[in-house]
Every structure is written in C-alpha cells, then in structure tokens.
Short mmCIF file of C-alpha atoms in Angstrom, two decimals:
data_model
loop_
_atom_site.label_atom_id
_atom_site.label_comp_id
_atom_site.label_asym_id
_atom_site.label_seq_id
_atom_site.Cartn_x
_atom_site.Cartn_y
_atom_site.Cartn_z
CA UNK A 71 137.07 93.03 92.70
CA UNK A 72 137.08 92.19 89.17
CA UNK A 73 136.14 95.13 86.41
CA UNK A 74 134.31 94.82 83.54
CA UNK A 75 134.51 97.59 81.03
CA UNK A 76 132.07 97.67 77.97
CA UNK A 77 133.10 99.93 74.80
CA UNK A 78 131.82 102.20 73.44
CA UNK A 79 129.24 103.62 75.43
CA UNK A 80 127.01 104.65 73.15
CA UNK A 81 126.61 103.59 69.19
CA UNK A 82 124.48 105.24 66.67
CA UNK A 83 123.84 103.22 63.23
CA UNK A 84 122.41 103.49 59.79
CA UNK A 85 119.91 100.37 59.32
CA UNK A 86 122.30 97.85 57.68
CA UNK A 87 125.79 98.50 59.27
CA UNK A 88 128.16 96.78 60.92
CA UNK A 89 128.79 96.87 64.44
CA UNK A 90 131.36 95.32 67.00
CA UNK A 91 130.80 95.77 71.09
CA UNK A 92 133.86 95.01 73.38
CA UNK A 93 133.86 93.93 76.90
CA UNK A 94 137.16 93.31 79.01
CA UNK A 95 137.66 92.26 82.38
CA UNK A 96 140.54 92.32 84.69
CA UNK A 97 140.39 88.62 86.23
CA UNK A 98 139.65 85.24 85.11
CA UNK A 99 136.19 84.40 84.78
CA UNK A 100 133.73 81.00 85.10
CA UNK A 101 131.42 82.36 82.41
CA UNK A 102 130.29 85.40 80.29
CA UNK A 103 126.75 86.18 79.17
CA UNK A 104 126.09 88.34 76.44
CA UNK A 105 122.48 90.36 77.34
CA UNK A 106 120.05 92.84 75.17
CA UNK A 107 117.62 94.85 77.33
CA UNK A 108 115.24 95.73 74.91
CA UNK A 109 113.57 99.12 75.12
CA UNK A 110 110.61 97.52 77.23
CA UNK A 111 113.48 96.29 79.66
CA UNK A 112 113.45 92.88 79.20
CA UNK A 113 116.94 91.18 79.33
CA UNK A 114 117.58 88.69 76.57
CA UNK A 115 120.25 85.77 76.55
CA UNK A 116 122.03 86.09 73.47
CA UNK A 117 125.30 84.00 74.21
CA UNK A 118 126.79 81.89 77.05
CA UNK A 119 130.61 82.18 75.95
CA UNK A 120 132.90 81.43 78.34
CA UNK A 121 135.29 80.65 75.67
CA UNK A 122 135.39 80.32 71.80
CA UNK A 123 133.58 81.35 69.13
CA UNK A 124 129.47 81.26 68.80
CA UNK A 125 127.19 82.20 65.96
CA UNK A 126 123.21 83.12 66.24
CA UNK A 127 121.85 84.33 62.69
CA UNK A 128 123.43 87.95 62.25
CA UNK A 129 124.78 87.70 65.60
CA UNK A 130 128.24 86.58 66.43
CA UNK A 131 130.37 86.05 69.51
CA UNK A 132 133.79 85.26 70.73
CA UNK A 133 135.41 85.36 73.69
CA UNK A 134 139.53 84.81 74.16
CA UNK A 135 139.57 84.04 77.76
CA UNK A 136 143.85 84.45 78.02
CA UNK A 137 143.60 87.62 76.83
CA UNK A 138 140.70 88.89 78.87
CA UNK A 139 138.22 89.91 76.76
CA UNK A 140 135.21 89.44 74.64
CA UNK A 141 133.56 90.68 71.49
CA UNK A 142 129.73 90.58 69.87
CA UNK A 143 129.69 91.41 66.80
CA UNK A 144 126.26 92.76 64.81
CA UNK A 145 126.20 92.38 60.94
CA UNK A 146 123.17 94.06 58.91
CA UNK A 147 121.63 95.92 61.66
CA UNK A 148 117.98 96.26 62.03
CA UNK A 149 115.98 98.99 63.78
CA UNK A 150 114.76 95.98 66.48
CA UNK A 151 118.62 95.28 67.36
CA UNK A 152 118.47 98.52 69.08
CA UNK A 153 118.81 99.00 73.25
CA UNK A 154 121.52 98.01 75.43
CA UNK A 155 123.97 95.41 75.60
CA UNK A 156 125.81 93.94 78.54
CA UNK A 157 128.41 91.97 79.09
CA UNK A 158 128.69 89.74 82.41
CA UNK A 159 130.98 87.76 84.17
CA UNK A 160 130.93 85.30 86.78
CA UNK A 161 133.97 85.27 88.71
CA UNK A 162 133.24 83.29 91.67
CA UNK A 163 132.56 79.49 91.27
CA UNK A 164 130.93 79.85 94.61
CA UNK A 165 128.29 82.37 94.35
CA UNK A 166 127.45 81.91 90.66
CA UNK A 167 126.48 85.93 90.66
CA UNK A 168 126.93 87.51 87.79
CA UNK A 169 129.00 90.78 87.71
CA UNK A 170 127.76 93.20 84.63
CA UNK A 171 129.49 95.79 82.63
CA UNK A 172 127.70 99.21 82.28
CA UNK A 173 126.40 98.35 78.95
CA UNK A 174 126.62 99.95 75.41
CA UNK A 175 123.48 101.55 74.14
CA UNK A 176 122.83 100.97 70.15
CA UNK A 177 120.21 103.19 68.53
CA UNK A 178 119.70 101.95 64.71
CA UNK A 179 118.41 104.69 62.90
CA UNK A 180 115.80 103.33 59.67
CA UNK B 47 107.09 76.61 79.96
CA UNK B 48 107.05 80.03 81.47
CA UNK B 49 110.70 80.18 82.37
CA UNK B 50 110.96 82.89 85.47
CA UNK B 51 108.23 84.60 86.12
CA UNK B 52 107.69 87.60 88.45
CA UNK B 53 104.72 89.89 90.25
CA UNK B 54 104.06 92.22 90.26
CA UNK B 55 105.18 93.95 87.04
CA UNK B 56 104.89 97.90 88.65
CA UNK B 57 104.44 98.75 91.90
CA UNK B 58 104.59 102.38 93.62
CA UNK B 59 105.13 102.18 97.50
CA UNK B 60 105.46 105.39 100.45
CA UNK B 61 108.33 105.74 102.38
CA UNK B 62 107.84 103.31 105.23
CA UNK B 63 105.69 100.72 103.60
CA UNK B 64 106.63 96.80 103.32
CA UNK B 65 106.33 94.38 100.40
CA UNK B 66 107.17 91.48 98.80
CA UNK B 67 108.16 90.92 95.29
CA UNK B 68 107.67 87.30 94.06
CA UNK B 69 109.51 85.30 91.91
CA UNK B 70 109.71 81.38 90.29
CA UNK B 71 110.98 79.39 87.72
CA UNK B 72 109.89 75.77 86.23
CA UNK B 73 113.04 74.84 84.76
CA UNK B 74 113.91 72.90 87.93
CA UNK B 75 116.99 75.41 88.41
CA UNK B 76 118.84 75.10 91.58
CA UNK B 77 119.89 78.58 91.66
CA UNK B 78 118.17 81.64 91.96
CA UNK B 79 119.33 85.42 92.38
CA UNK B 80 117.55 88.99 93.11
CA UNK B 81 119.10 91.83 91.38
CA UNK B 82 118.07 95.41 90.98
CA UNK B 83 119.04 97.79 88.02
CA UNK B 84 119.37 101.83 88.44
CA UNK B 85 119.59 104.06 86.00
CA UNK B 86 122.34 104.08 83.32
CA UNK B 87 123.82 101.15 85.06
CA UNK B 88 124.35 97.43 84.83
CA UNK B 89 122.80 94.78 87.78
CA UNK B 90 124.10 94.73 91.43
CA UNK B 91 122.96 91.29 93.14
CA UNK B 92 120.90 91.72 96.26
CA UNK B 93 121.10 88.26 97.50
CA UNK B 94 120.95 84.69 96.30
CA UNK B 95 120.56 81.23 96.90
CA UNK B 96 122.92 78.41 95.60
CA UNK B 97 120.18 75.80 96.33
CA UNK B 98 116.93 75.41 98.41
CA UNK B 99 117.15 76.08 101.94
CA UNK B 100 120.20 78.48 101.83
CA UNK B 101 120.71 82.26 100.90
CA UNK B 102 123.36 84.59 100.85
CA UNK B 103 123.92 88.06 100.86
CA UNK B 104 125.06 89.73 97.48
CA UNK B 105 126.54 93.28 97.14
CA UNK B 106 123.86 95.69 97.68
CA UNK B 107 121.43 93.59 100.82
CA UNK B 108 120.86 96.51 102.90
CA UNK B 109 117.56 97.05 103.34
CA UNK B 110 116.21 93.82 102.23
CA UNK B 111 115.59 90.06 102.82
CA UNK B 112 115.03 86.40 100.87
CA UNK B 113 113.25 83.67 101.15
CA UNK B 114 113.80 80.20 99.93
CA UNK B 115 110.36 79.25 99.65
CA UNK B 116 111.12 75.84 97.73
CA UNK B 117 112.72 74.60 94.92
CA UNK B 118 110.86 77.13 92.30
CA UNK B 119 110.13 80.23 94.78
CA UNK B 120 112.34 82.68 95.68
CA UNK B 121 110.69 86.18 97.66
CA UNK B 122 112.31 89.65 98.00
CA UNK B 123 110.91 91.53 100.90
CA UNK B 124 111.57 95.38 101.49
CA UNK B 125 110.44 95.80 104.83
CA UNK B 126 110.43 99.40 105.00
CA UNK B 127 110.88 100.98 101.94
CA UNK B 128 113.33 103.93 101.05
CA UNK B 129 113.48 106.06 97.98
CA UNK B 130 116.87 104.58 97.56
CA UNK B 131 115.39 101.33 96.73
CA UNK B 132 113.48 103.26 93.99
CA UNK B 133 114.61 100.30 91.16
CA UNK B 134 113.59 98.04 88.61
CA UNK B 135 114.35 94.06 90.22
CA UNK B 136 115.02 91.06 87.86
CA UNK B 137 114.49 87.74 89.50
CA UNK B 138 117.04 85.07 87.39
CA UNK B 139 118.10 81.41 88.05
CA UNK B 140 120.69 78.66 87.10
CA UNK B 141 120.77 74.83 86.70
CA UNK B 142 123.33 75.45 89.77
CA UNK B 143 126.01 78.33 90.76
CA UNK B 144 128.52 77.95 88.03
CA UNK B 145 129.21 76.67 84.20
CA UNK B 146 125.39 77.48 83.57
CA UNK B 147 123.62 80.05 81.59
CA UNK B 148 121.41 82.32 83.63
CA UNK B 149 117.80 83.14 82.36
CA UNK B 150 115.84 86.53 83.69
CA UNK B 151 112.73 87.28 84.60
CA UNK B 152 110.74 90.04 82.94
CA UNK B 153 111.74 92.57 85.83
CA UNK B 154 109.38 94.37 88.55
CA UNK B 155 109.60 98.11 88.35
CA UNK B 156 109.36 99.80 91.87
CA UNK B 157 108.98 103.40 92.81
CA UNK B 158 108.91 104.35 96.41
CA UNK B 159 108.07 108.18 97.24
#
C-alpha cells in the first residue's frame, strides 16, 4: 500500500521562527489534507491540497503532485501553533479513506 | 451548525463489556468514517460508509461493527471490549468518497481495563 512519510519528527521553535513540514508519498493520490491536533486532541482542517499552492494567514501550503510530495510551511510561529501535524492521503477513489502520515510534533517555546 | 458531533467524550469500559459510540453530522455529507488513533501514531480507519445504507470494512475492523443509521448517523459498536481497543475514535464525514475535504469530530477517548 501506499506510504506516507512526514519529516521531521519532532520540531522545537523559538516564538517567531520559521518552519517548513514535509510529507511524501509513494503513489498517486485523490487528495491530501493538511491536519493540527491540538494539545486537547482535536483535529483541525488546515488545507485540502490535492494540488497547487494555498495560503491561510501565516499558514501556507503546496503540494506538487508529479513529484510526490507536499509541504506546509509556518511563518512567525506562535506558542498556539504548537501540537502535531499530519499529512493524509486518499488513494482510493473508491473508499474515500484517508491514509495519515505519523505526524510531526511542533513545540513553540515563548 | 455543529458539524460532526460525537458521545460520549470519555468513556472507561472492563474487559468484556459492550458499547456504542455515536456519531452525526448536519452538513448533509454522504460519507462517513470511524477511525481510532493510538499513541504516537496517525489514524487507521475502522470502517466506513460511502453513502446511507452501505458500510465497509476499513483496515483495523476486528473487533467492531457500524451502523448506517440514516443519512446523519453513523454508530460504532464494540461488542466485547479488549484492552487492545484501548483508543481515542474520531467520527469524520465527506460530501461523498472522493475530491472532498473531510471534517472530524471532536474524538471519544476510550479506556478499557
């Protein structure tokens, strides 16, 4: 079955950094969701790139579907961006399910 | 507009026991999936259903079943709980099975001793 590999693992930042998460996968894919799971668990949709370029306030995305992979990108970190992100997939026009990476976890220290 | 919603938010079950997590959505989604989430690791899909009155099984659907209940419902029933299914479950749905986002619920967090 398809991989998807999320790098790095873990990220530590000073409040105000730059960050950039990457997530590959080893097939062609439907869609990709960018997550946050908060540190209360909640999972929040931050981008539905299947392709292309996407921009949400200090949060970017793009995803170059030839070339298998995708990046977020964080610019001025804040304390509130920390937890973990995931990057999914959906391989199967089928099923719909999503397959997930094992996440990065951020920590922004103030 | 409560998007998915699911109950209960904690539960803590013995070995043995049965129980039914809930879940629905009023987006008028077509789609709707169980996952659960270990520790350290990303979501496994339990089952799902591509539209109302059919279900499938995902990767991990040992141990449990679904039901379609109608257009917003979707159920997750462990009918006799292992510490393996020790877990926190996110209920999520879709417009339909492809080319859509997918939205979460808040998760139910399940211990079983």
């Amino acid at each position: 079955g398809i991989q998807v590999e999320q790098s790095p693992p873990d990220l530590i930042l000073q409040e105000g950094a730059n960050s950039t998460l990457r997530c590959n996968f080893s097939d062609s894919v439907n869609n990709l969701q960018w997550f946050h799971q908060n540190p209360w668990g909640q999972l929040i949709n931050l981008f539905y790139i299947p392709s292309g370029t996407k921009q949400n306030g200090r949060l970017s995305a793009t995803t170059v579907a030839t070339e298998r992979y995708s990046l977020l990108y964080i610019s001025s970190s804040q304390t509130t961006d920390s937890g973990v992100y995931f990057c999914a997939v959906v391989v199967s026009s089928n099923t719909g399910k999503l397959i997930f990476g094992q996440g990065t976890t951020l920590q922004v220290k103030p | 507009n409560a998007g998915v919603t699911q109950t209960p938010k904690f539960q803590v079950l013995k070995t043995g026991q049965s129980m039914t997590l809930q879940c629905a959505q009023d987006m008028n989604h077509n789609s709707m999936y169980w996952y659960r989430q270990d520790p350290g690791m990303g979501l496994r899909l339990i089952y799902y259903s591509a539209s109302e009155g059919t279900t499938d099984k995902g990767e991990v659907p040992n141990g449990y079943n679904v039901s379609r209940l109608n257009k917003r419902e979707f159920s997750l029933r462990l009918e006799s709980a292992a510490p393996s299914q020790t877990s926190v479950y996110f209920c999520a749905s879709n417009p339909r099975r492809s080319y859509n986002e997918q939205f979460f619920g808040p998760g139910t967090r399940l211990t079983v001793l």
